[in-house]
mmCIF file of C-alpha atoms and ligand atoms in Angstrom:
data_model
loop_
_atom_site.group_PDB
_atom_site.id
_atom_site.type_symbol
_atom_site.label_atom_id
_atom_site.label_comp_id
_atom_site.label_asym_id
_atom_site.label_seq_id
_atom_site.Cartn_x
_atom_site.Cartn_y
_atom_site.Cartn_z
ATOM 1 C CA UNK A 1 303.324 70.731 10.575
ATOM 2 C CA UNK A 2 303.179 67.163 8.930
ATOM 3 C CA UNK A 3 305.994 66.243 6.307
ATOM 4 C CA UNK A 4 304.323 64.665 3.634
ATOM 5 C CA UNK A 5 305.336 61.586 2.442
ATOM 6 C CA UNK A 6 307.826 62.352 0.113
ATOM 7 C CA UNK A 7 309.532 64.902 2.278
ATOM 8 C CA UNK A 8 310.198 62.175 5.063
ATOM 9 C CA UNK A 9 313.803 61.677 5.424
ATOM 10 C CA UNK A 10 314.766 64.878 3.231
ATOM 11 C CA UNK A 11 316.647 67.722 5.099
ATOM 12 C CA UNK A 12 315.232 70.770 5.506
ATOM 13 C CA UNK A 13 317.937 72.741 3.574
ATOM 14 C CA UNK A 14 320.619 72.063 1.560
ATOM 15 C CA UNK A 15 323.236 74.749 1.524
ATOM 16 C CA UNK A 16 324.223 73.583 -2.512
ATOM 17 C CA UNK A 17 327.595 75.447 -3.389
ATOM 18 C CA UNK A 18 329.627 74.914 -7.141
ATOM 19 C CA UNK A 19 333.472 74.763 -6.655
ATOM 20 C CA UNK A 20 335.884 74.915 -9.350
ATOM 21 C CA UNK A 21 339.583 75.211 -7.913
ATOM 22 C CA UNK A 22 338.633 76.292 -4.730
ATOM 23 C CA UNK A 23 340.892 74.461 -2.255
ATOM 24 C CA UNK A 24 342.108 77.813 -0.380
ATOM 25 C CA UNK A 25 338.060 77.994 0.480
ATOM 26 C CA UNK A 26 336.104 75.051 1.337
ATOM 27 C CA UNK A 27 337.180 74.031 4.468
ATOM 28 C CA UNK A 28 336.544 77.403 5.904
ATOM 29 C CA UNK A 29 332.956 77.430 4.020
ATOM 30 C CA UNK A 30 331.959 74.211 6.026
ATOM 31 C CA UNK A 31 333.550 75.711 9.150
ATOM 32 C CA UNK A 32 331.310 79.153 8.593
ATOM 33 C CA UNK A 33 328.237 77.169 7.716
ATOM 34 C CA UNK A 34 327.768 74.351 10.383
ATOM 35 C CA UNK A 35 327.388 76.668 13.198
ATOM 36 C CA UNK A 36 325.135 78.788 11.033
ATOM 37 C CA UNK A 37 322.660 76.485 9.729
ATOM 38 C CA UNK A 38 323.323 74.831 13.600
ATOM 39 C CA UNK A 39 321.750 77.760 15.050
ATOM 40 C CA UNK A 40 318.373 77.687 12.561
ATOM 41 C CA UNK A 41 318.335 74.215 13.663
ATOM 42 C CA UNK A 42 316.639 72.441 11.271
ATOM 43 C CA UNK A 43 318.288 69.446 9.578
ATOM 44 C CA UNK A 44 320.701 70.052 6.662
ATOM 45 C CA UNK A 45 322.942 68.807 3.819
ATOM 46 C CA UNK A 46 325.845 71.002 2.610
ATOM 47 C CA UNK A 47 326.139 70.029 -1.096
ATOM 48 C CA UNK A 48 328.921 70.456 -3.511
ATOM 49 C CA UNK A 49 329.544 70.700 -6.989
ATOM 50 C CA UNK A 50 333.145 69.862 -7.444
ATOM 51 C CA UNK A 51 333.590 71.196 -11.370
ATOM 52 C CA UNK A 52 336.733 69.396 -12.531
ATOM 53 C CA UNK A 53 338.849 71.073 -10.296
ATOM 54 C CA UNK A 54 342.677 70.592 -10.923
ATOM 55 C CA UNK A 55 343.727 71.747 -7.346
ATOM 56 C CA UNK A 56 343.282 70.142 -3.709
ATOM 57 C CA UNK A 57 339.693 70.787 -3.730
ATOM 58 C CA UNK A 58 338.509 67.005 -4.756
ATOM 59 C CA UNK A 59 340.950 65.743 -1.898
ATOM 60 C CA UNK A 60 339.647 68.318 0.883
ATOM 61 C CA UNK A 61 336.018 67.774 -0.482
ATOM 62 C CA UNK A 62 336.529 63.787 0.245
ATOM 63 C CA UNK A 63 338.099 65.064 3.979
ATOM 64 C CA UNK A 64 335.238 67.297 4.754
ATOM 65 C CA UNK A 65 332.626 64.237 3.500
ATOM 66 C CA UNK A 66 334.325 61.574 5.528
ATOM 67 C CA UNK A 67 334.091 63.706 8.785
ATOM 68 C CA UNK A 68 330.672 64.919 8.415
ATOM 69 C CA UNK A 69 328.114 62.893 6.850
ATOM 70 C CA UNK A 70 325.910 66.010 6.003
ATOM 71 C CA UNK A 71 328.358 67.253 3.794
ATOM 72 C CA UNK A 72 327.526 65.725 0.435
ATOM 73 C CA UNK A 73 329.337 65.893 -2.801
ATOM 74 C CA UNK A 74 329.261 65.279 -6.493
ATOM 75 C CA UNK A 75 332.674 65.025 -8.577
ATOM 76 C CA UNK A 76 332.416 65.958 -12.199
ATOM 77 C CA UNK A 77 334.743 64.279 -14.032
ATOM 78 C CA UNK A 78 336.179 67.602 -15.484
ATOM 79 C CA UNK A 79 334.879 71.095 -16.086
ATOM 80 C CA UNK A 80 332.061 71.682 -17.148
ATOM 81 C CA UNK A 81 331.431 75.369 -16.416
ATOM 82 C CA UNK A 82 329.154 76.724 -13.650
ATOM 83 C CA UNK A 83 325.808 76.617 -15.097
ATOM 84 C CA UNK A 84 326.187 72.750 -15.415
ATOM 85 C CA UNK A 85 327.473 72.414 -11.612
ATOM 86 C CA UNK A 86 324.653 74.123 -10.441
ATOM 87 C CA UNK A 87 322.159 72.218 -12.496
ATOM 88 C CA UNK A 88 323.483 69.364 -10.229
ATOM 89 C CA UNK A 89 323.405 71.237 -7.480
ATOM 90 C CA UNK A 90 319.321 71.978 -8.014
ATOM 91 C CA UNK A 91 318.883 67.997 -9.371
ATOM 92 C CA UNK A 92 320.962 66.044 -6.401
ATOM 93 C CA UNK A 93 320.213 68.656 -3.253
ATOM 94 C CA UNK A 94 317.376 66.623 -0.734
ATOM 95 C CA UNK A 95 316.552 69.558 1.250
ATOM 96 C CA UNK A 96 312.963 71.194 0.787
ATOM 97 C CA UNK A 97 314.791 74.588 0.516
ATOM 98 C CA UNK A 98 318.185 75.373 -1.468
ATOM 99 C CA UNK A 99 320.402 77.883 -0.284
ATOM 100 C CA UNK A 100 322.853 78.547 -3.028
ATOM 101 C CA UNK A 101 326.054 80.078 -2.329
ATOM 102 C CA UNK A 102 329.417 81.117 -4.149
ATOM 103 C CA UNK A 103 332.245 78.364 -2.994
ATOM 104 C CA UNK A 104 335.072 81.841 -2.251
ATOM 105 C CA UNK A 105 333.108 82.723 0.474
ATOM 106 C CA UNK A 106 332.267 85.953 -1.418
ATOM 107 C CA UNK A 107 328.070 85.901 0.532
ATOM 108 C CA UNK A 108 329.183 84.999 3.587
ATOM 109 C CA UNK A 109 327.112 82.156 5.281
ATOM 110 C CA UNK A 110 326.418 83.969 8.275
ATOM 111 C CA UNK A 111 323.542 86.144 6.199
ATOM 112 C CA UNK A 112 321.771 83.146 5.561
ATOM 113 C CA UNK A 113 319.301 83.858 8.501
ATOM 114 C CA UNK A 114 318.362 86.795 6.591
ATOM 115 C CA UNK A 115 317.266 84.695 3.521
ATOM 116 C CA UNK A 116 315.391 82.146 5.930
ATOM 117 C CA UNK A 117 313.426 85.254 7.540
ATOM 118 C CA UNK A 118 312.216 86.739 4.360
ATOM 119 C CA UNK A 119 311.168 82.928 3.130
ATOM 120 C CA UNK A 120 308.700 83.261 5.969
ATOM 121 C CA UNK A 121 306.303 86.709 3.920
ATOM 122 C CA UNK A 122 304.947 83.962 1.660
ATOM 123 C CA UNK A 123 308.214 83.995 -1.154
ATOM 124 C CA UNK A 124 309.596 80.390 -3.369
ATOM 125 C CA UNK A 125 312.612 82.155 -4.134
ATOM 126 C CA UNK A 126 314.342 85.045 -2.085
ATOM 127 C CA UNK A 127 317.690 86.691 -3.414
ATOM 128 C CA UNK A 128 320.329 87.840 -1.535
ATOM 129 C CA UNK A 129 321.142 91.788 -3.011
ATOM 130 C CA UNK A 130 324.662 92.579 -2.499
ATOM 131 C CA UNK A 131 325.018 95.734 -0.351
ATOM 132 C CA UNK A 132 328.614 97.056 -0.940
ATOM 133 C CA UNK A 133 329.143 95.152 -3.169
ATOM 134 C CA UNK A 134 333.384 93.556 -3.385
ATOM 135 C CA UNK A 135 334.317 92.885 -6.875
ATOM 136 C CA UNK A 136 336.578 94.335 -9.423
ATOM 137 C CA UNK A 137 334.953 97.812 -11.482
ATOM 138 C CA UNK A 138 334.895 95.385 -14.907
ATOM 139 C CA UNK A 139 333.584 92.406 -13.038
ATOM 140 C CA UNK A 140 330.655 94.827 -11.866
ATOM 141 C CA UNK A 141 330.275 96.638 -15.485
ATOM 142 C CA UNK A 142 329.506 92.556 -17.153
ATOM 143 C CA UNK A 143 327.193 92.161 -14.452
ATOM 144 C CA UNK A 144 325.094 95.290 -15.354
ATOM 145 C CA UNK A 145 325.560 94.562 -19.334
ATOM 146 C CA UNK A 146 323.826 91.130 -18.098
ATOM 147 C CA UNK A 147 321.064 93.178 -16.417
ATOM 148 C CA UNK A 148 320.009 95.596 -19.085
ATOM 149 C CA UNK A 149 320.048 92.575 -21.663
ATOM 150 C CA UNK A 150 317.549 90.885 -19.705
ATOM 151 C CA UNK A 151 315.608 93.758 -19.025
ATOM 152 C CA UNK A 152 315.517 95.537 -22.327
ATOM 153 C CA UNK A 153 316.038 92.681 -24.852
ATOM 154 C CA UNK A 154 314.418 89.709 -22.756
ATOM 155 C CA UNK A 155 311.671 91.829 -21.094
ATOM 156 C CA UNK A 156 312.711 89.777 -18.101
ATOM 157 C CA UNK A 157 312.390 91.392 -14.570
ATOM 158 C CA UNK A 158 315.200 91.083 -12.112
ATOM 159 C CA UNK A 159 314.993 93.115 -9.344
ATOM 160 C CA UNK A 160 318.860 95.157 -9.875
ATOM 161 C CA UNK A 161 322.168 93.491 -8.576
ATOM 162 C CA UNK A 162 320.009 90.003 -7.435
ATOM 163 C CA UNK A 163 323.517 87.504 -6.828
ATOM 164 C CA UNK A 164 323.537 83.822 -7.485
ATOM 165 C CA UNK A 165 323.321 84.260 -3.263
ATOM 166 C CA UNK A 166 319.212 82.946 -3.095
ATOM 167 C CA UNK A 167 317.245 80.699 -1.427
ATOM 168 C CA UNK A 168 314.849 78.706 -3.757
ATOM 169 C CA UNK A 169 312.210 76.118 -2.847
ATOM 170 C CA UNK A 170 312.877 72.294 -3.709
ATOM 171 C CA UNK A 171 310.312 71.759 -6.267
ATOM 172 C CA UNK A 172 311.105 75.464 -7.835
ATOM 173 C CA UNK A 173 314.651 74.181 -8.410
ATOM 174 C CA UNK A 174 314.107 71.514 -9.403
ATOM 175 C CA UNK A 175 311.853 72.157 -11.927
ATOM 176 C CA UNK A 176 314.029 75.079 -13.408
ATOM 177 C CA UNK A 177 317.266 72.402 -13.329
ATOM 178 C CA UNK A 178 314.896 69.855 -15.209
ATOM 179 C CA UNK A 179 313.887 71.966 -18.207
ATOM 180 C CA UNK A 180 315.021 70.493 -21.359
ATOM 181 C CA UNK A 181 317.201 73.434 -22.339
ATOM 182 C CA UNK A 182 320.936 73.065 -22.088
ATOM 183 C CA UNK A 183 321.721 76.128 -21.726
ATOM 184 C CA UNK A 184 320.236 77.984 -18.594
ATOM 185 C CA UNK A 185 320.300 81.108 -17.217
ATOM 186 C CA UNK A 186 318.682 80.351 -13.669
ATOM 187 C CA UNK A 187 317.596 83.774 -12.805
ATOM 188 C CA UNK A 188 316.156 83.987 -15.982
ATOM 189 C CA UNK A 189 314.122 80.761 -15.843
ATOM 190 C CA UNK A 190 313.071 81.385 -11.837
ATOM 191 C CA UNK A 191 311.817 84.580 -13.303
ATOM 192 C CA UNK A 192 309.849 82.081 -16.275
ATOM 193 C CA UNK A 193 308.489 79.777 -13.383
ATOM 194 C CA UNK A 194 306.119 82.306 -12.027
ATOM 195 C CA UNK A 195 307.796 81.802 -8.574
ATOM 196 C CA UNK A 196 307.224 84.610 -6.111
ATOM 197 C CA UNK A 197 310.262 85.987 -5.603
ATOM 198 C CA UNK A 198 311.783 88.083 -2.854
ATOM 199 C CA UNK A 199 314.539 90.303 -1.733
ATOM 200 C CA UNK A 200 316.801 91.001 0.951
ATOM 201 C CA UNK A 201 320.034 92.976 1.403
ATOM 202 C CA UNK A 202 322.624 91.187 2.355
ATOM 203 C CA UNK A 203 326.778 91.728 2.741
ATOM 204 C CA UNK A 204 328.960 90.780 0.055
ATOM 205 C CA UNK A 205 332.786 90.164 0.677
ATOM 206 C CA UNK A 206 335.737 90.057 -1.998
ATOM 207 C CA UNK A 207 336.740 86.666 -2.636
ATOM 208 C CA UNK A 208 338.655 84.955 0.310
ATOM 209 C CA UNK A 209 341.285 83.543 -1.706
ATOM 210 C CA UNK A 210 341.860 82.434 -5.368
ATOM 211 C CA UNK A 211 341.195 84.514 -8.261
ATOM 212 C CA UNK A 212 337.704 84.462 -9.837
ATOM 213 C CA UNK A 213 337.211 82.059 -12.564
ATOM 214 C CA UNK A 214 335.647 84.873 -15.058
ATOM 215 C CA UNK A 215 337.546 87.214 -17.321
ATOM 216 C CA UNK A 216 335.877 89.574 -19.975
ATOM 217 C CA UNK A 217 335.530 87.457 -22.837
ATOM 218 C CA UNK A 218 333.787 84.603 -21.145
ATOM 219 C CA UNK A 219 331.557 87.420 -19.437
ATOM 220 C CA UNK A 220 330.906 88.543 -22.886
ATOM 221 C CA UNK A 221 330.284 85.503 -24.394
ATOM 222 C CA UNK A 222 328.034 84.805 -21.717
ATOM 223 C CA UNK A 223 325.990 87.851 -22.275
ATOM 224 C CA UNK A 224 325.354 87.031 -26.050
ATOM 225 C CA UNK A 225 324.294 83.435 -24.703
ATOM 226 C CA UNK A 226 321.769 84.830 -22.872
ATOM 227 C CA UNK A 227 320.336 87.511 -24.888
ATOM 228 C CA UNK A 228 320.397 84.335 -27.938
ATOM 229 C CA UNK A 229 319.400 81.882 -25.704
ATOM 230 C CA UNK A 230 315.568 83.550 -24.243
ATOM 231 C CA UNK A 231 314.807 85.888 -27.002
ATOM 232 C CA UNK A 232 314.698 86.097 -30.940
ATOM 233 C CA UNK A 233 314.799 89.994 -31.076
ATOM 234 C CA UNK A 234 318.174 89.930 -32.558
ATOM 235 C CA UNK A 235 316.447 88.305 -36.007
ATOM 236 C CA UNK A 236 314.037 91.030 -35.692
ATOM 237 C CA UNK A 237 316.624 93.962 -35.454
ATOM 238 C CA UNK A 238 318.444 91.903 -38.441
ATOM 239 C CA UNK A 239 314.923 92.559 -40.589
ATOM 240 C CA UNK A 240 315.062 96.295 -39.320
ATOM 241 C CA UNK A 241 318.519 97.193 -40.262
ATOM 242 C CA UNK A 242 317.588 95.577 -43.642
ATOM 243 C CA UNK A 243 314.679 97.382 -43.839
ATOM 244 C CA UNK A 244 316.913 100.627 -42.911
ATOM 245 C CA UNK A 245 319.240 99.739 -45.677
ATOM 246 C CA UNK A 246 317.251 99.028 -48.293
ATOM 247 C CA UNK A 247 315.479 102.390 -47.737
ATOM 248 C CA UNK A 248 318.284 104.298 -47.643
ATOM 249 C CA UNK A 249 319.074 102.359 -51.110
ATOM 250 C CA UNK A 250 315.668 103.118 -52.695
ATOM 251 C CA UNK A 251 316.323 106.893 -51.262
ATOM 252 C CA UNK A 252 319.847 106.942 -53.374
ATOM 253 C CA UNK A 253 318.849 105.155 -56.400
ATOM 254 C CA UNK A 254 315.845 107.673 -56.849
ATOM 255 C CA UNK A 255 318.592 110.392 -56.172
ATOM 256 C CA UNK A 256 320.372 109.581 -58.649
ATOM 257 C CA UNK A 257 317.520 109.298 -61.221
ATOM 258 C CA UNK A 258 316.523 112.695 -60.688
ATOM 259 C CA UNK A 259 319.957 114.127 -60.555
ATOM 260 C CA UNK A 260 320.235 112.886 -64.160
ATOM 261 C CA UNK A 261 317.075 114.164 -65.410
ATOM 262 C CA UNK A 262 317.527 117.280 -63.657
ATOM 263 C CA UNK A 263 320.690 118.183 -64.146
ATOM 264 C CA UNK A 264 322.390 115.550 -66.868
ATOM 265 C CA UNK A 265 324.893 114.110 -64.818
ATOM 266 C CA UNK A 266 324.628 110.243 -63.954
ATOM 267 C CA UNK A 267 327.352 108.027 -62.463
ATOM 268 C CA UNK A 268 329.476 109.540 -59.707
ATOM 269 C CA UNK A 269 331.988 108.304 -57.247
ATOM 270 C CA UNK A 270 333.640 105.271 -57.721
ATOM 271 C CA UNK A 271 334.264 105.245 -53.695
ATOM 272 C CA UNK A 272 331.001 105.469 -52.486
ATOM 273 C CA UNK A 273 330.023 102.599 -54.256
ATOM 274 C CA UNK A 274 333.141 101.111 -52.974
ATOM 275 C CA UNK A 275 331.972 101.552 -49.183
ATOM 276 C CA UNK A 276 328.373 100.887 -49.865
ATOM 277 C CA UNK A 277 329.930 97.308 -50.924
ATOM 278 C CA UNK A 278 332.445 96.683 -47.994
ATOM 279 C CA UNK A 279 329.329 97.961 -45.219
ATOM 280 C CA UNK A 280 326.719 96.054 -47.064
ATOM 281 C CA UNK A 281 328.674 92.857 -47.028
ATOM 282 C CA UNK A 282 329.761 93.344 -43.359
ATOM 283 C CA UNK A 283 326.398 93.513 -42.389
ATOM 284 C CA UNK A 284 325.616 90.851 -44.270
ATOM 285 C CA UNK A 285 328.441 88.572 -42.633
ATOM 286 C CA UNK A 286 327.300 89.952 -39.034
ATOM 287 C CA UNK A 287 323.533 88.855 -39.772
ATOM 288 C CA UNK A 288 324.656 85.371 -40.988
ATOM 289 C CA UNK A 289 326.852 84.663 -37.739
ATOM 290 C CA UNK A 290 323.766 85.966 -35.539
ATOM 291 C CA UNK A 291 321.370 83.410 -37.564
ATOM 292 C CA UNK A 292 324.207 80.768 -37.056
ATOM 293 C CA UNK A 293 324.197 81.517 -33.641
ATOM 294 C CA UNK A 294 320.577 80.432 -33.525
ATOM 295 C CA UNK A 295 321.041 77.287 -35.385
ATOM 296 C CA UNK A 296 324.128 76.340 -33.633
ATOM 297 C CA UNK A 297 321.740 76.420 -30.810
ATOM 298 C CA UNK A 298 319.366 74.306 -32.480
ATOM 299 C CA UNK A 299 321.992 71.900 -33.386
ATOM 300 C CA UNK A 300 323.551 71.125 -29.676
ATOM 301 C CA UNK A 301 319.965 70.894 -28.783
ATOM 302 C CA UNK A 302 319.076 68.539 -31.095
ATOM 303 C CA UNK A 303 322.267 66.116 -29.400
ATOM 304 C CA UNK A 304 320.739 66.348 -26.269
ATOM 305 C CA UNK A 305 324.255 65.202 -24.781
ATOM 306 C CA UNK A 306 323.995 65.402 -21.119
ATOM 307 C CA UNK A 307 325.527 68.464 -19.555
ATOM 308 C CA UNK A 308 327.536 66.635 -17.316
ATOM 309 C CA UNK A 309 329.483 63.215 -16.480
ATOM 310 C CA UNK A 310 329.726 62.372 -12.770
ATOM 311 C CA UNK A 311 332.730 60.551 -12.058
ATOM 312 C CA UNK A 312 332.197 60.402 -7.801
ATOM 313 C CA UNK A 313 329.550 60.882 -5.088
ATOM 314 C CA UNK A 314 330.273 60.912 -1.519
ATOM 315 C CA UNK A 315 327.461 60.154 1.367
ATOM 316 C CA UNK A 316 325.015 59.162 -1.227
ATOM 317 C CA UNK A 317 322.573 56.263 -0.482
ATOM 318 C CA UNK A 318 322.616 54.035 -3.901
ATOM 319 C CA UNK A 319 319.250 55.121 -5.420
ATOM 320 C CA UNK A 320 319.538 58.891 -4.429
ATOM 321 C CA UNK A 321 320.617 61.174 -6.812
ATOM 322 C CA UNK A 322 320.459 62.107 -10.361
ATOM 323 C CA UNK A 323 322.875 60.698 -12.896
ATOM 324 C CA UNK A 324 322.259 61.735 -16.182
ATOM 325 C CA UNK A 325 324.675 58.861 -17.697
ATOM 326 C CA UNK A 326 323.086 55.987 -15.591
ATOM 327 C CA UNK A 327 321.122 54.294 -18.687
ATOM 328 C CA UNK A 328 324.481 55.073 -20.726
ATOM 329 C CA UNK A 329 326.848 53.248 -18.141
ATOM 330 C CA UNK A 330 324.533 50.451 -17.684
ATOM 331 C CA UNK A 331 324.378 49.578 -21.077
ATOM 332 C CA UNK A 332 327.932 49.908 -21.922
ATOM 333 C CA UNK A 333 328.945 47.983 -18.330
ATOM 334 C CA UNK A 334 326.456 44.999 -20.415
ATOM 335 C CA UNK A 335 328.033 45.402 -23.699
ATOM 336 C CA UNK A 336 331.482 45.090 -22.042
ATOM 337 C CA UNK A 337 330.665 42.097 -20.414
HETATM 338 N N1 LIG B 1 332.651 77.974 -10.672
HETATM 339 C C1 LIG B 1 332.379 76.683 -11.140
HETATM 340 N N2 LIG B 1 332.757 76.340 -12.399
HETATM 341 C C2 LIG B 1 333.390 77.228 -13.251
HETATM 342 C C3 LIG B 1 333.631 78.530 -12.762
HETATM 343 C C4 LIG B 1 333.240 78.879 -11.481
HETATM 344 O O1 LIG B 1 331.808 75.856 -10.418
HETATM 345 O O2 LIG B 1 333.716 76.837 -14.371
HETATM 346 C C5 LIG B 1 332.267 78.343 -9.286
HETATM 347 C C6 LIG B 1 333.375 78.969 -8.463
HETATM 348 O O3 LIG B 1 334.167 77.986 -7.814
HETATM 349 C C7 LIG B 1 332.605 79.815 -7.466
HETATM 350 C C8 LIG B 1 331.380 80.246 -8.270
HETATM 351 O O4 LIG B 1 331.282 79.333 -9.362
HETATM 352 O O5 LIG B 1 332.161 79.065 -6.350
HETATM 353 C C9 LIG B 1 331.500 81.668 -8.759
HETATM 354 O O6 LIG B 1 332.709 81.840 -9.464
HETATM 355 P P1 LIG B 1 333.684 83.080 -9.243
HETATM 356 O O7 LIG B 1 333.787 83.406 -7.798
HETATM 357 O O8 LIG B 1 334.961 82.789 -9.940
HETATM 358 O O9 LIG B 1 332.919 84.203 -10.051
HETATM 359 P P2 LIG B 1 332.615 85.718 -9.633
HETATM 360 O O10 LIG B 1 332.520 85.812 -8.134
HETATM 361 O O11 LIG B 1 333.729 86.512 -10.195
HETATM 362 O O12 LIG B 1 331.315 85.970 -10.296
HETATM 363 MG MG1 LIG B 2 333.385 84.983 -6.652
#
């Protein structure tokens, strides 16, 4: 097969992994992948994320770079949150392929042949499905809250339990990571991308050590990003449940109309009016915050701040990568001088 132009020089895969505090981990990530992606034997990068993390990992990160020049690394200068590390995972990986994997050693690297194999029917983006699967009951309930949402609300189909464990071709990833949107939901927009996607089983272990970085709210919150973020249905249940109310107001006010002319009695409890008032204006309040929620959206659009600030790179040539605050530096490095 002839690498086209382009390709020349580019590794074959890049193994692209987000960290955040995970100094108990990486070492033994590099030491689990080498021999793995060894064995396939084509050329590859290891590539981390390091998202602001407060712990050893920027130290052992520089270690691990200065010993092996395929491991690769970009240093955010604090966190950002996981969707922005792997953004420049997808936008600073060289390899034709991405594997993506969690940085607690949670897929371990030794199932990455079975990713590679399925690649080979014809697929741009395989997922790894967790088969008994190691995480905490809660941790597993968000995850399926995330799955009917985009199933039933986004009309997005995921085939069930897919893990951020995947293999993605370059240009796929990269073209998801350079969307204008700021906030993405990768599995959403590899789904929007028309990629053909594949499946494979593979084993899922509980973290090696640390604790995981996610706790209910942020899971929730996360949720309600997502279900705001690729679809406008809430609005349109808004407009329903108005519709509902406003029925069921017509329905009463008629009531009451014939109750008078019927029998002669008119105004009746002072209470029900009460609660009609207190509901009413709750759901008023709640339909608000949802249409805030959609310009709020609009608004940190409309900044187009970059996701991220870069503060290092290790074993990167000067002109590789992407760094969204180049333009900014350079002109404030010229105004300074
Ligand atoms: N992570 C990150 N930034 C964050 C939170 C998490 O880069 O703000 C990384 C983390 O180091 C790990 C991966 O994302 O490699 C998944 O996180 P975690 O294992 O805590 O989540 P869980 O396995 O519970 O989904
Ligand atoms: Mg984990």
């Amino acid at each position: 097969m002839t690498v086209p132009a382009a390709d020349q020089g580019r590794p074959t895969y890049s193994v692209v992994v987000p960290v955040y505090n995970e100094e108990g981990n990486v070492e033994a990530l590099v030491d689990r992948v080498v021999p793995v992606m060894e064995e396939v034997g084509a050329p590859f990068e290891i590539l981390f994320v390091d998202d602001g993390s407060k712990d050893a990992t920027p130290k052992l990160l520089r270690k691990l770079a200065e010993a092996d020049a395929r491991v690769r690394v970009v240093r955010f200068s604090r966190n950002y949150g996981q969707e922005a590390a792997v953004e420049a995972l997808y936008l600073n990986a060289r390899g034709r392929w991405l594997i993506q994997m969690d940085g607690d050693l949670q897929n371990p690297p030794e199932e990455i042949p079975k990713l590679l194999a399925k690649k080979e029917e014809g697929y741009d983006v395989v997922y790894g499905i967790r088969e008994g699967r190691q995480d905490s009951l809660f941790r597993v309930a968000a995850s399926r809250g995330m799955q009917w949402s985009m199933k039933n609300l986004m009309e997005i189909e995921l085939p069930d339990d897919v893990s951020t464990f995947r293999l993605m071709s370059g240009p796929v990833a990269r073209l998801v990571a350079a969307l204008p949107e700021r906030r993405k939901f990768f599995s959403a927009l590899l789904v929007w991308s028309g990629a053909r996607i594949g499946t494979v089983g593979v084993g899922h272990a509980a973290r090696q050590a640390g604790t995981t970085k996610y706790n209910f709210g942020k899971l929730l919150n996360h949720t309600f990003d997502l279900v705001v973020g690729f679809s406008s249905k809430p609005l349109r249940y808004l407009g329903t449940m108005g519709f509902f109310f406003a029925s069921a107001g017509f329905l009463l006010g008629a009531w009451t109309i014939v109750r008078k002319l019927v029998w002669g009695y008119g105004a009746l409890g002072w209470s029900s009016i009460f609660a009609a008032v207190v509901v009413l204006s709750g759901v008023q309040l709640m339909a608000l915050s949802v249409i805030g929620e959609y310009i709020a959206r609009i608004y940190v659009q409309a900044q187009s701040r970059p996701l991220y600030n870069i503060a290092e790179r290790l074993n990167f040539k000067d002109d590789e990568g992407h760094q969204p605050f180049d333009e900014l530096q350079r002109r404030s490095l010229e105004e300074a001088s």
